[in-house]
Coordinates of C-alpha atoms in Angstrom, one line a residue:
M1 CA 0.0 0.0 0.0
S2 CA 3.0 2.3 -0.2
D3 CA 1.8 3.9 -3.4
L4 CA -1.3 5.4 -1.7
P5 CA -1.6 9.2 -1.4
E6 CA -1.2 10.7 2.0
Y7 CA -4.6 12.3 1.9
Y8 CA -8.0 11.2 0.6
F9 CA -10.8 13.8 -0.2
R10 CA -14.3 12.5 0.0
V11 CA -16.1 15.0 -2.2
R12 CA -19.3 16.5 -0.9
E13 CA -21.7 19.0 -2.5
N14 CA -19.9 22.0 -1.1
G15 CA -16.4 20.6 -0.6
A16 CA -15.0 17.5 1.0
L17 CA -14.2 15.5 4.1
V18 CA -10.5 15.1 4.3
F19 CA -8.9 11.9 5.5
R20 CA -5.2 11.2 6.3
L21 CA -4.4 7.7 5.0
D22 CA -2.3 5.2 7.0
G23 CA -1.5 1.9 5.4
A24 CA 1.6 1.2 7.4
N25 CA 0.0 0.4 10.7
R26 CA 0.5 -2.8 12.8
H27 CA -2.6 -4.4 11.4
S28 CA -1.6 -3.9 7.8
R29 CA -5.0 -2.3 7.1
L30 CA -5.8 0.9 5.5
E31 CA -6.8 3.4 8.1
M32 CA -8.7 6.6 7.1
D33 CA -8.4 9.2 9.8
P34 CA -10.8 12.1 9.3
I35 CA -8.9 15.3 9.8
A36 CA -11.0 18.2 8.4
V37 CA -14.1 19.3 6.6
V38 CA -13.6 21.7 3.7
N39 CA -16.2 24.2 2.3
I40 CA -15.1 25.0 -1.3
R41 CA -17.5 27.9 -1.6
N42 CA -16.3 30.0 1.3
G43 CA -12.8 28.4 1.7
E44 CA -13.5 27.4 5.2
V45 CA -11.4 24.5 6.6
R46 CA -12.6 23.1 9.9
P47 CA -10.4 20.6 11.7
Q48 CA -12.2 17.5 12.9
G49 CA -12.7 17.2 16.7
D50 CA -9.9 18.7 18.7
R51 CA -7.3 18.1 15.9
T52 CA -4.8 20.8 14.9
L53 CA -3.8 20.7 11.2
D54 CA -0.1 20.9 10.5
G55 CA 1.6 22.7 7.6
A56 CA 1.5 19.6 5.4
D57 CA -2.2 19.1 6.1
E58 CA -3.0 22.8 5.3
A59 CA -0.8 22.7 2.1
A60 CA -2.5 19.5 0.8
I61 CA -5.9 20.9 1.5
R62 CA -5.1 24.2 -0.2
D63 CA -3.7 22.4 -3.2
W64 CA -6.8 20.2 -3.4
M65 CA -9.1 23.3 -3.2
E66 CA -7.3 25.0 -6.0
E67 CA -7.4 21.9 -8.2
R68 CA -11.1 21.3 -7.3
R69 CA -12.1 24.9 -8.1
A70 CA -10.4 24.7 -11.5
R71 CA -12.0 21.3 -12.3
L72 CA -15.5 22.7 -11.3
A73 CA -15.0 25.8 -13.5
A74 CA -14.0 23.7 -16.4
R75 CA -17.0 21.4 -15.9
E76 CA -19.2 24.5 -15.7
M77 CA -18.0 25.8 -19.1
D78 CA -18.3 22.3 -20.6
D79 CA -21.9 22.3 -19.4
I80 CA -22.6 25.6 -21.0
H81 CA -21.1 24.5 -24.4
R82 CA -23.3 21.4 -24.1
A83 CA -26.3 23.6 -23.4
V84 CA -25.6 25.5 -26.7
D85 CA -25.6 22.1 -28.5
Q86 CA -28.8 21.1 -26.8
I87 CA -30.5 24.3 -27.8
N88 CA -29.5 23.6 -31.4
L89 CA -30.7 20.0 -31.2
T90 CA -34.0 21.2 -29.7
A91 CA -34.5 23.7 -32.6
Q92 CA -33.9 20.9 -35.0
W93 CA -36.3 18.6 -33.1
A94 CA -39.0 21.3 -33.0
Q95 CA -38.7 21.9 -36.8
S96 CA -38.4 18.4 -38.0
R97 CA -39.8 15.8 -35.6
A98 CA -41.9 17.3 -32.9
T99 CA -45.6 16.6 -32.9
D100 CA -48.2 19.3 -32.1
A101 CA -48.8 17.7 -28.7
Q102 CA -45.1 17.7 -27.9
L103 CA -44.7 21.3 -28.9
E104 CA -47.8 22.3 -26.9
E105 CA -46.3 20.6 -23.8
V106 CA -43.0 22.5 -24.0
T107 CA -43.4 25.7 -26.0
D108 CA -44.3 28.1 -23.2
R109 CA -41.6 26.8 -20.8
L110 CA -39.0 26.9 -23.6
L111 CA -40.0 30.4 -24.6
L112 CA -39.8 31.7 -21.0
A113 CA -36.5 30.1 -20.4
M114 CA -35.0 31.5 -23.7
H115 CA -36.5 34.9 -23.0
D116 CA -34.9 34.9 -19.5
L117 CA -31.6 33.8 -20.9
R118 CA -31.7 36.3 -23.7
T119 CA -32.5 39.1 -21.2
V120 CA -29.5 38.2 -19.0
L121 CA -27.1 37.8 -22.0
V122 CA -28.1 41.1 -23.6
R123 CA -27.7 43.0 -20.2
K124 CA -24.3 41.4 -19.5
K125 CA -23.1 42.2 -23.1
A126 CA -24.2 45.8 -22.7
E127 CA -22.4 46.0 -19.3
R128 CA -19.2 44.7 -20.9
A129 CA -19.5 47.1 -23.8
A130 CA -20.0 50.0 -21.4
R131 CA -16.9 49.1 -19.4
E132 CA -14.8 48.9 -22.6
D133 CA -16.0 52.4 -23.6
E134 CA -14.8 53.8 -20.3
P135 CA -11.5 55.7 -20.4

């Protein structure tokens, strides 16, 4: 078990539960010692129980948080690109294969969602243009 990492991060919705791994104990079993809870949104790191995190713990957690934030940001952009593809596929479906009943079921919801998205995108584009025009 010598090739195991020193830490394991059990991902949770807002961060992770951090474990220190120990495979070199007298029982030759993998021990997972919970050392901290991490909140990725606000950057909070709470040691578990009365534990004090050492410099190596803090560095490993900080590195994981940076990597996790980058991974989540990349996933978010990938999701947006997929949404663009899905909008195009939906347009093709509506034009070529959708029945009247199917269109009746989704048209109002799609129109409202697209109107909301268009409103936000136009406003954000105008804000960017205004900032670019500032001296």
